[in-house]
Amino acid sequence: MIKKFLDKLMGKSTPGTSGGKPHFGKREEVPASVHGINPELVDYRAAEVVATLKQAGFEAYIVGGAVRDLLLGLRPKDFDVATNATPEQVKGLFRRAFIIGKRFRIVHVVHGRGREHEVIEVSTFRAYLDNAAAGQVAGNEKTSKAQLSGMQHAVDASGRVLRDNVWGPQDEDATRRDFTVNAMYYDPVSQIVVDYHKGLQDAKKKTLRMIGDPATRYREDPVRIIRAVRFAAKLSPLGFSIDAKSAAPLVQSQALLAEVPQSRMFDEMLKLLQTGHAIATIEQLKKLGMSKGIYPLLDVAVERADTPFVKAALVDTDRRVNEGKPVAPSFLLACVLWEDVRNGWQARLNQRQHPLPALQEAIDEVFDKRIGDVSGRGKLAADMREIWVMQPRFEKRVGNTPFGMVMQPRFRAGFDFMRLRADVGEVEEALAEWWQDFQTADDERRDDLLDQAKEEQKARQKAQPVVKRVPRAAPAADPRGLPPAAGPDAGPADGDAEFPSEGGAPKKRRRRRRKPGGAGGGEGAAPAVAGE
């Protein structure tokens, strides 16, 4: 009692209460007969990493979202491993292993090469440390680099953790994790699940519950706000929802995201939109009252999610991810921002600017306004620009243009973009079908398609109304029988294009300039000087 009183007096709460040292939980080992995980869903490479660490005398488990998905009967896309071995010890056990990260030092163990390679992320159990006792810096990751270089545990002025590399026991590592369903450990060798915070029960109740005080946990790492939305979106089809206590501080905590580096926010935004649950994510953001304020570019995506073109792009992205096909952020962002590019381009065309420079200017304006310097000047921008610039070129189906188009590295992305535009009626369906056929056709079929395009072009030109010049009325004859007077008000001279000559054949009209001062351009006028 005295210890509790002193802890309270000194600002330390009892374990498990808000603001103090959290309750580390009681270790529960759940056998396979209870948890029911199918071992065939476990990636053999992750199992090999665990086995190698255990053979070397360390503890090792598959951890986090992979365990949650295995319990739900899903095949995880990523497998992470947690161990009591330090990063240096892990690196020494594997031929291709790399220590990465500053805020959290982890090891990437690489299996295979090229496109078939797989990365197993291995982290060391971390100790629970009271952030009030952590080293504090006034700036952030960039402005306080020198000061942070020698620190293992540090926070900024808002309480956001900038360094967390103090190793500890497994129960403290579990307490550091965010949701209870993400804080379980699975040993593929013994097939035991280790649970400290009733995560298995929450999984059965389909509840996402934050470990510890939610407001404090969001302040420690504001990106947990985004993770909460992402997990809720991913698991909502299975009936999961965020419990009331964990959801309550979300909107108020959004302001903390302003302190997170823009590059990290950009990556987190892409995770929301490109993990196969983009439509569900936007529904969750609206449901939680968070449709604005997380990240400016995400605000645009949410705002335009109900427009035909952007909705089609989001649905198509979800489909590709769920079919195991690759997706590129440049494509989805090009779809989200196409409205800005198109409107800016049209405004410049209305000012009689040349089409291509007008399009380039519109693109530059969108990059400056919507993306800035985070990723808008690198490969992402180059790919987006290429997709947009390709769109007017799809209209040109003569000469060598189609052959050059299909040889471009980004042709498929540009075509898929145009295909979506056709799906929503922005371009003709026949145009998309022509290019679909042309890109896979042999030489003989391509010649036929080019002839077809020429005939279509001729038909369109014939269908366009022809504007004819109306000839001027002949000047009235002078009652005295004299020829019409020459001068400023005189009609065209004999031999002009509108009037046939005596031989009956029209002659090309010769343009004549008036002299300064309003001199006439009749037959008696002096010829204009070249370059005048």
Short mmCIF file of C-alpha atoms in Angstrom, two decimals:
data_model
loop_
_atom_site.label_atom_id
_atom_site.label_comp_id
_atom_site.label_asym_id
_atom_site.label_seq_id
_atom_site.Cartn_x
_atom_site.Cartn_y
_atom_site.Cartn_z
CA MET A 1 0.00 0.00 0.00
CA ILE A 2 2.80 2.38 0.92
CA LYS A 3 4.59 1.65 -2.38
CA LYS A 4 1.39 2.33 -4.35
CA PHE A 5 0.89 5.58 -2.43
CA LEU A 6 4.48 6.69 -3.12
CA ASP A 7 4.19 5.75 -6.80
CA LYS A 8 0.99 7.78 -7.08
CA LEU A 9 2.59 10.70 -5.26
CA MET A 10 5.56 10.63 -7.67
CA GLY A 11 3.28 10.47 -10.71
CA LYS A 12 3.66 6.74 -11.31
CA SER A 13 0.49 4.74 -11.68
CA THR A 14 0.09 1.11 -10.83
CA PRO A 15 0.60 -1.48 -13.58
CA GLY A 16 -2.23 -1.67 -16.04
CA THR A 17 -3.50 1.87 -15.43
CA SER A 18 -3.38 4.84 -17.76
CA GLY A 19 -0.12 6.74 -17.85
CA GLY A 20 1.93 4.31 -15.74
CA LYS A 21 3.88 1.14 -16.27
CA PRO A 22 1.49 -1.15 -18.14
CA HIS A 23 0.49 -4.60 -17.04
CA PHE A 24 2.79 -7.05 -18.82
CA GLY A 25 0.17 -9.77 -18.79
CA LYS A 26 0.31 -13.39 -17.87
CA ARG A 27 1.96 -15.79 -20.31
CA GLU A 28 -0.49 -18.29 -21.76
CA GLU A 29 0.65 -21.12 -24.03
CA VAL A 30 -2.14 -22.22 -26.33
CA PRO A 31 -1.71 -25.67 -27.97
CA ALA A 32 -2.55 -26.48 -31.58
CA SER A 33 -5.66 -28.38 -30.50
CA VAL A 34 -7.10 -25.08 -29.21
CA HIS A 35 -5.86 -22.42 -31.65
CA GLY A 36 -6.30 -24.59 -34.77
CA ILE A 37 -3.63 -22.96 -36.97
CA ASN A 38 -3.04 -24.85 -40.20
CA PRO A 39 0.76 -25.38 -40.51
CA GLU A 40 0.44 -25.48 -44.31
CA LEU A 41 -0.38 -21.76 -44.28
CA VAL A 42 3.03 -20.96 -42.76
CA ASP A 43 5.74 -19.79 -45.17
CA TYR A 44 8.52 -22.38 -45.10
CA ARG A 45 11.17 -19.65 -45.22
CA ALA A 46 9.83 -18.03 -42.06
CA ALA A 47 9.76 -21.45 -40.39
CA GLU A 48 13.39 -22.01 -41.44
CA VAL A 49 14.44 -18.68 -39.88
CA VAL A 50 12.75 -19.65 -36.60
CA ALA A 51 14.34 -23.12 -36.66
CA THR A 52 17.82 -21.69 -37.34
CA LEU A 53 17.55 -19.27 -34.41
CA LYS A 54 16.28 -21.98 -32.07
CA GLN A 55 19.07 -24.36 -33.08
CA ALA A 56 21.53 -21.60 -32.14
CA GLY A 57 20.02 -21.50 -28.65
CA PHE A 58 17.74 -18.46 -29.01
CA GLU A 59 14.01 -18.01 -28.58
CA ALA A 60 12.21 -17.29 -31.84
CA TYR A 61 8.59 -16.96 -32.97
CA ILE A 62 6.49 -15.81 -35.88
CA VAL A 63 4.83 -12.67 -34.58
CA GLY A 64 2.29 -9.94 -35.23
CA GLY A 65 -0.26 -9.78 -38.03
CA ALA A 66 0.87 -13.10 -39.49
CA VAL A 67 -0.25 -14.91 -36.31
CA ARG A 68 -3.55 -13.04 -36.36
CA ASP A 69 -4.20 -14.06 -39.97
CA LEU A 70 -3.21 -17.66 -39.30
CA LEU A 71 -5.71 -17.83 -36.44
CA LEU A 72 -8.40 -16.53 -38.82
CA GLY A 73 -7.54 -19.16 -41.42
CA LEU A 74 -5.98 -16.63 -43.82
CA ARG A 75 -2.66 -17.01 -45.64
CA PRO A 76 -0.46 -14.08 -44.50
CA LYS A 77 1.29 -12.03 -47.16
CA ASP A 78 4.21 -11.14 -44.88
CA PHE A 79 5.91 -13.04 -42.08
CA ASP A 80 7.82 -11.34 -39.28
CA VAL A 81 9.95 -13.09 -36.68
CA ALA A 82 10.76 -11.95 -33.11
CA THR A 83 13.67 -13.29 -31.09
CA ASN A 84 15.81 -12.61 -28.03
CA ALA A 85 18.92 -12.58 -30.26
CA THR A 86 20.41 -9.14 -30.93
CA PRO A 87 20.54 -7.80 -34.51
CA GLU A 88 24.26 -8.58 -34.67
CA GLN A 89 23.67 -12.16 -33.49
CA VAL A 90 20.88 -12.65 -36.04
CA LYS A 91 23.04 -11.30 -38.85
CA GLY A 92 25.82 -13.75 -37.96
CA LEU A 93 23.52 -16.76 -38.46
CA PHE A 94 22.44 -16.04 -42.05
CA ARG A 95 24.44 -15.63 -45.23
CA ARG A 96 22.24 -12.86 -46.64
CA ALA A 97 21.11 -10.72 -43.73
CA PHE A 98 21.18 -6.93 -43.39
CA ILE A 99 20.68 -4.70 -40.35
CA ILE A 100 18.46 -1.74 -41.22
CA GLY A 101 16.70 1.11 -39.44
CA LYS A 102 17.62 3.71 -36.85
CA ARG A 103 14.42 4.21 -34.92
CA PHE A 104 13.97 0.43 -34.66
CA ARG A 105 16.98 -1.68 -35.63
CA ILE A 106 15.84 -4.86 -37.35
CA VAL A 107 17.35 -7.50 -39.63
CA HIS A 108 16.19 -8.42 -43.12
CA VAL A 109 16.94 -12.07 -43.90
CA VAL A 110 16.76 -12.50 -47.69
CA HIS A 111 15.80 -15.76 -49.42
CA GLY A 112 16.14 -16.19 -53.17
CA ARG A 113 17.11 -13.62 -55.79
CA GLY A 114 15.49 -11.34 -58.33
CA ARG A 115 11.72 -11.09 -58.43
CA GLU A 116 11.33 -14.37 -56.58
CA HIS A 117 13.18 -13.19 -53.47
CA GLU A 118 11.46 -13.10 -50.09
CA VAL A 119 12.40 -10.97 -47.08
CA ILE A 120 11.78 -12.20 -43.55
CA GLU A 121 11.95 -9.33 -41.08
CA VAL A 122 13.54 -10.28 -37.75
CA SER A 123 13.24 -8.00 -34.71
CA THR A 124 14.71 -8.33 -31.22
CA PHE A 125 12.42 -8.38 -28.18
CA ARG A 126 12.28 -4.82 -26.88
CA ALA A 127 12.07 -3.70 -23.28
CA TYR A 128 9.28 -1.57 -21.90
CA LEU A 129 10.70 1.81 -20.93
CA ASP A 130 8.84 4.69 -19.38
CA ASN A 131 8.94 7.41 -22.01
CA ALA A 132 8.97 10.02 -19.25
CA ALA A 133 12.48 8.78 -18.41
CA ALA A 134 13.65 8.70 -22.03
CA GLY A 135 16.13 11.17 -23.44
CA GLN A 136 14.32 14.13 -24.97
CA VAL A 137 15.27 16.18 -28.00
CA ALA A 138 13.73 19.46 -29.07
CA GLY A 139 13.70 18.70 -32.80
CA ASN A 140 12.86 15.69 -34.94
CA GLU A 141 14.71 12.95 -36.83
CA LYS A 142 16.34 15.39 -39.24
CA THR A 143 17.07 18.38 -37.02
CA SER A 144 18.44 16.29 -34.13
CA LYS A 145 20.52 13.71 -36.02
CA ALA A 146 23.75 14.38 -34.16
CA GLN A 147 22.07 14.22 -30.75
CA LEU A 148 20.15 11.03 -31.59
CA SER A 149 23.18 9.16 -32.93
CA GLY A 150 24.30 8.10 -29.45
CA MET A 151 20.85 7.48 -27.93
CA GLN A 152 19.06 4.15 -27.51
CA HIS A 153 15.76 5.55 -26.22
CA ALA A 154 14.60 9.06 -27.12
CA VAL A 155 11.39 11.03 -27.60
CA ASP A 156 10.58 14.45 -29.03
CA ALA A 157 8.76 17.25 -27.22
CA SER A 158 5.33 15.74 -28.04
CA GLY A 159 6.26 12.33 -26.63
CA ARG A 160 6.73 10.64 -30.01
CA VAL A 161 9.34 7.90 -29.82
CA LEU A 162 12.38 8.62 -32.02
CA ARG A 163 14.66 5.81 -30.78
CA ASP A 164 13.64 2.50 -29.23
CA ASN A 165 16.52 0.04 -29.27
CA VAL A 166 16.68 -1.31 -25.73
CA TRP A 167 16.32 -5.09 -25.63
CA GLY A 168 14.20 -6.88 -23.04
CA PRO A 169 12.09 -9.97 -22.25
CA GLN A 170 9.22 -11.29 -24.33
CA ASP A 171 6.44 -10.12 -21.99
CA GLU A 172 7.66 -6.51 -22.24
CA ASP A 173 7.98 -6.84 -26.01
CA ALA A 174 4.33 -7.96 -26.18
CA THR A 175 3.23 -4.92 -24.17
CA ARG A 176 4.99 -2.60 -26.62
CA ARG A 177 2.86 -3.84 -29.52
CA ASP A 178 -0.31 -2.04 -30.54
CA PHE A 179 -3.42 -4.24 -30.69
CA THR A 180 -3.94 -7.41 -28.67
CA VAL A 181 -4.59 -9.47 -31.81
CA ASN A 182 -1.17 -8.37 -33.12
CA ALA A 183 0.70 -9.27 -29.93
CA MET A 184 0.72 -13.06 -30.14
CA TYR A 185 3.71 -15.33 -30.88
CA TYR A 186 3.61 -18.60 -32.82
CA ASP A 187 6.31 -21.25 -32.75
CA PRO A 188 6.04 -23.29 -35.98
CA VAL A 189 8.32 -25.96 -34.48
CA SER A 190 6.25 -26.74 -31.36
CA GLN A 191 3.05 -25.19 -32.85
CA ILE A 192 2.41 -23.30 -29.59
CA VAL A 193 0.83 -19.81 -29.55
CA VAL A 194 2.06 -17.54 -26.75
CA ASP A 195 -0.48 -14.91 -25.65
CA TYR A 196 -0.04 -12.24 -22.95
CA HIS A 197 -3.01 -9.89 -23.49
CA LYS A 198 -6.03 -12.07 -24.31
CA GLY A 199 -5.44 -11.60 -28.02
CA LEU A 200 -6.92 -15.00 -28.83
CA GLN A 201 -10.14 -14.05 -27.04
CA ASP A 202 -10.31 -10.71 -28.86
CA ALA A 203 -9.78 -12.50 -32.18
CA LYS A 204 -12.75 -14.74 -31.40
CA LYS A 205 -14.83 -11.69 -30.39
CA LYS A 206 -13.65 -9.89 -33.59
CA THR A 207 -12.44 -6.89 -31.59
CA LEU A 208 -9.49 -4.60 -32.22
CA ARG A 209 -8.35 -3.43 -28.78
CA MET A 210 -5.30 -1.29 -28.06
CA ILE A 211 -2.88 -2.51 -25.37
CA GLY A 212 -2.63 0.10 -22.60
CA ASP A 213 -4.07 3.60 -22.70
CA PRO A 214 -5.01 4.35 -26.35
CA ALA A 215 -4.35 8.12 -26.20
CA THR A 216 -0.87 7.49 -24.76
CA ARG A 217 -0.09 4.82 -27.35
CA TYR A 218 -1.16 7.11 -30.21
CA ARG A 219 1.05 9.86 -28.82
CA GLU A 220 4.06 7.49 -28.63
CA ASP A 221 3.68 6.67 -32.32
CA PRO A 222 0.98 8.62 -34.21
CA VAL A 223 1.23 6.21 -37.15
CA ARG A 224 -0.75 3.80 -34.96
CA ILE A 225 -3.74 5.97 -35.86
CA ILE A 226 -3.33 4.99 -39.51
CA ARG A 227 -2.64 1.36 -38.60
CA ALA A 228 -5.90 1.26 -36.66
CA VAL A 229 -7.80 2.36 -39.78
CA ARG A 230 -5.93 -0.11 -41.98
CA PHE A 231 -6.57 -3.10 -39.71
CA ALA A 232 -10.23 -2.15 -39.32
CA ALA A 233 -10.59 -1.94 -43.11
CA LYS A 234 -8.81 -5.23 -43.73
CA LEU A 235 -10.76 -7.15 -41.10
CA SER A 236 -14.16 -5.48 -41.51
CA PRO A 237 -15.34 -8.10 -44.05
CA LEU A 238 -14.77 -10.68 -41.28
CA GLY A 239 -16.87 -8.66 -38.83
CA PHE A 240 -14.04 -6.94 -36.89
CA SER A 241 -14.42 -3.46 -35.44
CA ILE A 242 -12.38 -1.15 -33.21
CA ASP A 243 -13.58 -1.19 -29.61
CA ALA A 244 -15.05 2.07 -28.32
CA LYS A 245 -12.20 2.91 -25.95
CA SER A 246 -9.57 2.52 -28.69
CA ALA A 247 -11.62 4.46 -31.26
CA ALA A 248 -12.53 7.40 -29.02
CA PRO A 249 -9.17 9.31 -29.18
CA LEU A 250 -8.56 8.74 -32.91
CA VAL A 251 -9.97 12.01 -34.28
CA GLN A 252 -8.46 14.13 -31.53
CA SER A 253 -5.08 12.45 -32.01
CA GLN A 254 -4.95 13.21 -35.75
CA ALA A 255 -3.10 16.46 -35.07
CA LEU A 256 -0.11 14.40 -33.89
CA LEU A 257 0.43 13.19 -37.46
CA ALA A 258 1.79 16.62 -38.38
CA GLU A 259 5.00 15.72 -36.51
CA VAL A 260 5.57 12.50 -38.48
CA PRO A 261 8.11 12.81 -41.35
CA GLN A 262 6.36 13.36 -44.68
CA SER A 263 8.15 10.45 -46.32
CA ARG A 264 6.77 8.06 -43.70
CA MET A 265 3.28 9.55 -44.04
CA PHE A 266 3.46 9.12 -47.80
CA ASP A 267 4.36 5.43 -47.37
CA GLU A 268 1.55 4.90 -44.85
CA MET A 269 -0.94 6.53 -47.21
CA LEU A 270 0.08 4.10 -49.96
CA LYS A 271 -0.42 1.17 -47.56
CA LEU A 272 -3.97 2.35 -46.96
CA LEU A 273 -4.72 2.41 -50.69
CA GLN A 274 -2.61 -0.45 -52.03
CA THR A 275 -3.01 -3.41 -49.68
CA GLY A 276 -6.18 -4.71 -51.33
CA HIS A 277 -8.70 -2.87 -49.15
CA ALA A 278 -8.82 0.65 -50.62
CA ILE A 279 -12.63 0.83 -50.85
CA ALA A 280 -13.04 -0.54 -47.31
CA THR A 281 -10.38 1.89 -46.03
CA ILE A 282 -12.26 4.90 -47.39
CA GLU A 283 -15.48 3.59 -45.84
CA GLN A 284 -13.70 3.27 -42.47
CA LEU A 285 -12.25 6.79 -42.70
CA LYS A 286 -15.73 8.19 -43.28
CA LYS A 287 -17.24 6.03 -40.55
CA LEU A 288 -14.66 7.15 -38.00
CA GLY A 289 -14.94 10.83 -38.96
CA MET A 290 -11.41 10.89 -40.39
CA SER A 291 -12.08 11.56 -44.06
CA LYS A 292 -9.92 14.71 -43.86
CA GLY A 293 -6.75 15.69 -42.05
CA ILE A 294 -4.54 12.59 -42.20
CA TYR A 295 -2.58 13.47 -45.34
CA PRO A 296 -3.43 16.01 -48.09
CA LEU A 297 -3.14 13.56 -50.98
CA LEU A 298 -5.28 11.02 -49.09
CA ASP A 299 -7.90 13.75 -48.60
CA VAL A 300 -8.10 14.11 -52.41
CA ALA A 301 -8.48 10.33 -52.86
CA VAL A 302 -11.29 10.16 -50.30
CA GLU A 303 -13.02 13.21 -51.79
CA ARG A 304 -12.97 11.71 -55.30
CA ALA A 305 -13.58 8.08 -54.32
CA ASP A 306 -17.19 8.26 -55.50
CA THR A 307 -16.37 9.73 -58.93
CA PRO A 308 -16.60 7.08 -61.67
CA PHE A 309 -12.96 7.21 -62.76
CA VAL A 310 -11.29 7.18 -59.32
CA LYS A 311 -13.72 4.56 -58.02
CA ALA A 312 -12.92 2.35 -61.00
CA ALA A 313 -9.19 2.78 -60.26
CA LEU A 314 -9.63 1.85 -56.58
CA VAL A 315 -11.74 -1.20 -57.41
CA ASP A 316 -9.20 -2.29 -60.03
CA THR A 317 -6.32 -1.86 -57.53
CA ASP A 318 -8.11 -4.01 -54.94
CA ARG A 319 -8.76 -6.66 -57.57
CA ARG A 320 -5.15 -6.82 -58.71
CA VAL A 321 -3.80 -7.05 -55.14
CA ASN A 322 -6.23 -9.83 -54.25
CA GLU A 323 -5.25 -11.72 -57.41
CA GLY A 324 -1.57 -11.47 -56.45
CA LYS A 325 -0.73 -9.07 -59.28
CA PRO A 326 1.67 -6.14 -58.78
CA VAL A 327 0.40 -2.60 -58.38
CA ALA A 328 2.32 0.65 -58.83
CA PRO A 329 1.66 3.77 -56.75
CA SER A 330 2.29 5.90 -59.84
CA PHE A 331 -0.76 4.41 -61.58
CA LEU A 332 -3.22 4.92 -58.74
CA LEU A 333 -2.00 8.44 -57.97
CA ALA A 334 -2.14 9.29 -61.68
CA CYS A 335 -5.81 8.26 -61.60
CA VAL A 336 -6.55 10.28 -58.44
CA LEU A 337 -4.93 13.45 -59.86
CA TRP A 338 -6.07 13.08 -63.48
CA GLU A 339 -8.98 15.48 -62.88
CA ASP A 340 -6.52 18.23 -61.92
CA VAL A 341 -4.29 17.55 -64.92
CA ARG A 342 -7.20 17.40 -67.36
CA ASN A 343 -8.77 20.63 -66.09
CA GLY A 344 -5.45 22.49 -66.12
CA TRP A 345 -4.70 21.22 -69.61
CA GLN A 346 -8.10 22.26 -70.97
CA ALA A 347 -7.77 25.72 -69.44
CA ARG A 348 -4.49 26.22 -71.28
CA LEU A 349 -5.92 24.91 -74.56
CA ASN A 350 -8.72 27.44 -74.20
CA GLN A 351 -5.98 30.09 -74.11
CA ARG A 352 -4.77 28.76 -77.49
CA GLN A 353 -1.56 27.23 -76.11
CA HIS A 354 0.13 24.42 -78.00
CA PRO A 355 -1.26 21.04 -76.73
CA LEU A 356 1.95 19.34 -75.57
CA PRO A 357 3.53 22.30 -73.72
CA ALA A 358 0.10 23.00 -72.23
CA LEU A 359 -0.10 19.44 -70.90
CA GLN A 360 3.42 19.61 -69.48
CA GLU A 361 2.63 22.88 -67.69
CA ALA A 362 -0.56 21.40 -66.23
CA ILE A 363 1.40 18.39 -64.94
CA ASP A 364 4.06 20.58 -63.33
CA GLU A 365 1.35 22.59 -61.61
CA VAL A 366 -0.24 19.43 -60.18
CA PHE A 367 3.09 18.14 -58.86
CA ASP A 368 3.77 21.44 -57.11
CA LYS A 369 0.28 21.67 -55.63
CA ARG A 370 -0.50 18.08 -54.70
CA ILE A 371 2.73 16.12 -54.18
CA GLY A 372 5.52 18.58 -53.44
CA ASP A 373 9.01 17.30 -52.75
CA VAL A 374 8.16 14.02 -50.97
CA SER A 375 8.16 11.78 -54.03
CA GLY A 376 7.06 14.11 -56.79
CA ARG A 377 10.48 14.67 -58.31
CA GLY A 378 11.74 11.09 -58.52
CA LYS A 379 10.76 7.93 -60.37
CA LEU A 380 7.19 8.24 -59.19
CA ALA A 381 6.81 11.59 -60.98
CA ALA A 382 8.48 10.28 -64.13
CA ASP A 383 6.08 7.33 -64.33
CA MET A 384 3.01 9.48 -63.66
CA ARG A 385 4.10 12.03 -66.27
CA GLU A 386 4.62 9.31 -68.85
CA ILE A 387 1.14 7.88 -68.24
CA TRP A 388 -0.48 11.30 -68.67
CA VAL A 389 1.54 12.40 -71.71
CA MET A 390 0.70 9.12 -73.43
CA GLN A 391 -3.07 9.78 -73.36
CA PRO A 392 -3.36 12.19 -76.34
CA ARG A 393 -0.97 9.99 -78.32
CA PHE A 394 -3.49 7.14 -78.23
CA GLU A 395 -5.63 9.23 -80.56
CA LYS A 396 -2.88 9.09 -83.24
CA ARG A 397 -3.12 5.74 -85.02
CA VAL A 398 -1.28 6.50 -88.25
CA GLY A 399 2.28 6.10 -89.47
CA ASN A 400 4.85 4.75 -87.01
CA THR A 401 3.22 6.20 -83.90
CA PRO A 402 1.45 2.97 -82.81
CA PHE A 403 4.66 0.93 -83.24
CA GLY A 404 6.63 3.39 -81.12
CA MET A 405 3.91 3.45 -78.47
CA VAL A 406 3.82 -0.30 -77.85
CA MET A 407 7.62 -0.34 -77.48
CA GLN A 408 7.62 2.10 -74.56
CA PRO A 409 8.37 0.57 -71.15
CA ARG A 410 5.33 2.27 -69.56
CA PHE A 411 2.96 1.46 -72.43
CA ARG A 412 0.97 -1.07 -70.44
CA ALA A 413 0.38 1.39 -67.60
CA GLY A 414 -0.63 4.09 -70.08
CA PHE A 415 -2.97 1.68 -71.86
CA ASP A 416 -4.57 0.48 -68.62
CA PHE A 417 -5.14 4.13 -67.72
CA MET A 418 -6.82 4.76 -71.07
CA ARG A 419 -8.80 1.53 -70.67
CA LEU A 420 -10.25 2.86 -67.40
CA ARG A 421 -11.10 6.13 -69.15
CA ALA A 422 -13.00 4.14 -71.77
CA ASP A 423 -14.83 2.16 -69.08
CA VAL A 424 -16.28 5.37 -67.64
CA GLY A 425 -17.05 6.90 -71.06
CA GLU A 426 -14.26 9.48 -71.17
CA VAL A 427 -12.92 8.07 -74.47
CA GLU A 428 -14.51 5.82 -77.06
CA GLU A 429 -14.67 2.12 -76.28
CA ALA A 430 -13.62 1.37 -79.86
CA LEU A 431 -10.31 3.19 -79.29
CA ALA A 432 -9.45 0.98 -76.31
CA GLU A 433 -10.41 -2.15 -78.24
CA TRP A 434 -8.24 -1.09 -81.19
CA TRP A 435 -5.16 -0.69 -78.98
CA GLN A 436 -5.94 -3.92 -77.14
CA ASP A 437 -5.92 -5.73 -80.46
CA PHE A 438 -2.90 -3.89 -81.89
CA GLN A 439 -0.51 -4.59 -79.00
CA THR A 440 -0.94 -8.38 -79.31
CA ALA A 441 -1.40 -8.68 -83.10
CA ASP A 442 1.09 -9.99 -85.66
CA ASP A 443 2.47 -7.79 -88.46
CA GLU A 444 -0.24 -8.69 -90.96
CA ARG A 445 -3.03 -7.97 -88.47
CA ARG A 446 -1.38 -4.69 -87.48
CA ASP A 447 -1.36 -3.57 -91.12
CA ASP A 448 -5.10 -4.31 -91.28
CA LEU A 449 -5.69 -2.33 -88.09
CA LEU A 450 -3.74 0.66 -89.45
CA ASP A 451 -5.83 0.55 -92.65
CA GLN A 452 -8.94 0.41 -90.50
CA ALA A 453 -7.80 3.47 -88.54
CA LYS A 454 -7.16 5.38 -91.80
CA GLU A 455 -10.64 4.56 -93.08
CA GLU A 456 -12.18 5.69 -89.78
CA GLN A 457 -10.23 8.94 -89.97
CA LYS A 458 -11.43 9.58 -93.53
CA ALA A 459 -15.01 8.83 -92.51
CA ARG A 460 -14.77 11.31 -89.64
CA GLN A 461 -13.35 13.99 -91.95
CA LYS A 462 -16.19 13.47 -94.43
CA ALA A 463 -18.75 13.64 -91.64
CA GLN A 464 -17.43 17.01 -90.49
CA PRO A 465 -19.35 19.97 -91.97
CA VAL A 466 -17.46 21.80 -94.71
CA VAL A 467 -17.33 25.57 -94.28
CA LYS A 468 -17.63 27.31 -97.68
CA ARG A 469 -16.75 30.91 -98.33
CA VAL A 470 -19.65 32.98 -99.59
CA PRO A 471 -18.61 35.12 -102.62
CA ARG A 472 -19.12 38.84 -102.35
CA ALA A 473 -21.91 40.40 -104.34
CA ALA A 474 -20.76 42.03 -107.59
CA PRO A 475 -20.68 45.82 -107.45
CA ALA A 476 -23.66 47.53 -109.04
CA ALA A 477 -23.09 48.86 -112.57
CA ASP A 478 -22.66 52.58 -112.89
CA PRO A 479 -25.64 54.04 -114.80
CA ARG A 480 -23.17 56.01 -116.84
CA GLY A 481 -21.55 52.79 -118.04
CA LEU A 482 -18.28 53.49 -116.23
CA PRO A 483 -16.31 50.67 -114.46
CA PRO A 484 -16.47 50.53 -110.65
CA ALA A 485 -14.21 53.03 -108.93
CA ALA A 486 -10.97 51.75 -107.44
CA GLY A 487 -10.09 52.70 -103.87
CA PRO A 488 -10.69 51.65 -100.30
CA ASP A 489 -14.33 50.85 -100.89
CA ALA A 490 -13.82 49.13 -104.18
CA GLY A 491 -14.58 45.41 -104.57
CA PRO A 492 -12.01 42.80 -105.56
CA ALA A 493 -10.23 43.29 -108.81
CA ASP A 494 -10.79 41.09 -111.79
CA GLY A 495 -8.87 37.86 -111.42
CA ASP A 496 -9.38 37.54 -107.62
CA ALA A 497 -10.23 34.07 -106.27
CA GLU A 498 -13.91 34.88 -105.74
CA PHE A 499 -14.43 35.95 -109.31
CA PRO A 500 -13.57 34.00 -112.43
CA SER A 501 -11.40 35.62 -115.08
CA GLU A 502 -12.47 36.11 -118.64
CA GLY A 503 -11.28 32.61 -119.44
CA GLY A 504 -13.65 31.21 -116.82
CA ALA A 505 -10.96 29.64 -114.58
CA PRO A 506 -10.56 31.14 -111.12
CA LYS A 507 -7.17 32.53 -110.30
CA LYS A 508 -5.46 32.46 -106.92
CA ARG A 509 -6.15 35.63 -105.05
CA ARG A 510 -3.11 37.69 -104.23
CA ARG A 511 -3.11 39.21 -100.77
CA ARG A 512 -2.18 42.86 -100.63
CA ARG A 513 -1.50 44.97 -97.61
CA ARG A 514 -2.86 48.38 -97.06
CA LYS A 515 -0.31 51.12 -96.70
CA PRO A 516 -0.06 52.82 -93.35
CA GLY A 517 -2.69 55.53 -93.13
CA GLY A 518 -5.43 53.34 -94.61
CA ALA A 519 -4.35 53.33 -98.28
CA GLY A 520 -6.42 51.04 -100.41
CA GLY A 521 -5.46 47.61 -101.61
CA GLY A 522 -6.97 47.95 -105.08
CA GLU A 523 -5.26 47.46 -108.38
CA GLY A 524 -3.42 50.76 -108.06
CA ALA A 525 -1.99 50.03 -104.62
CA ALA A 526 1.74 49.48 -104.21
CA PRO A 527 2.79 45.86 -103.48
CA ALA A 528 3.69 45.01 -99.92
CA VAL A 529 7.37 44.67 -99.09
CA ALA A 530 8.47 41.27 -97.73
CA GLY A 531 8.95 41.38 -94.03
CA GLU A 532 6.99 44.62 -93.64
#
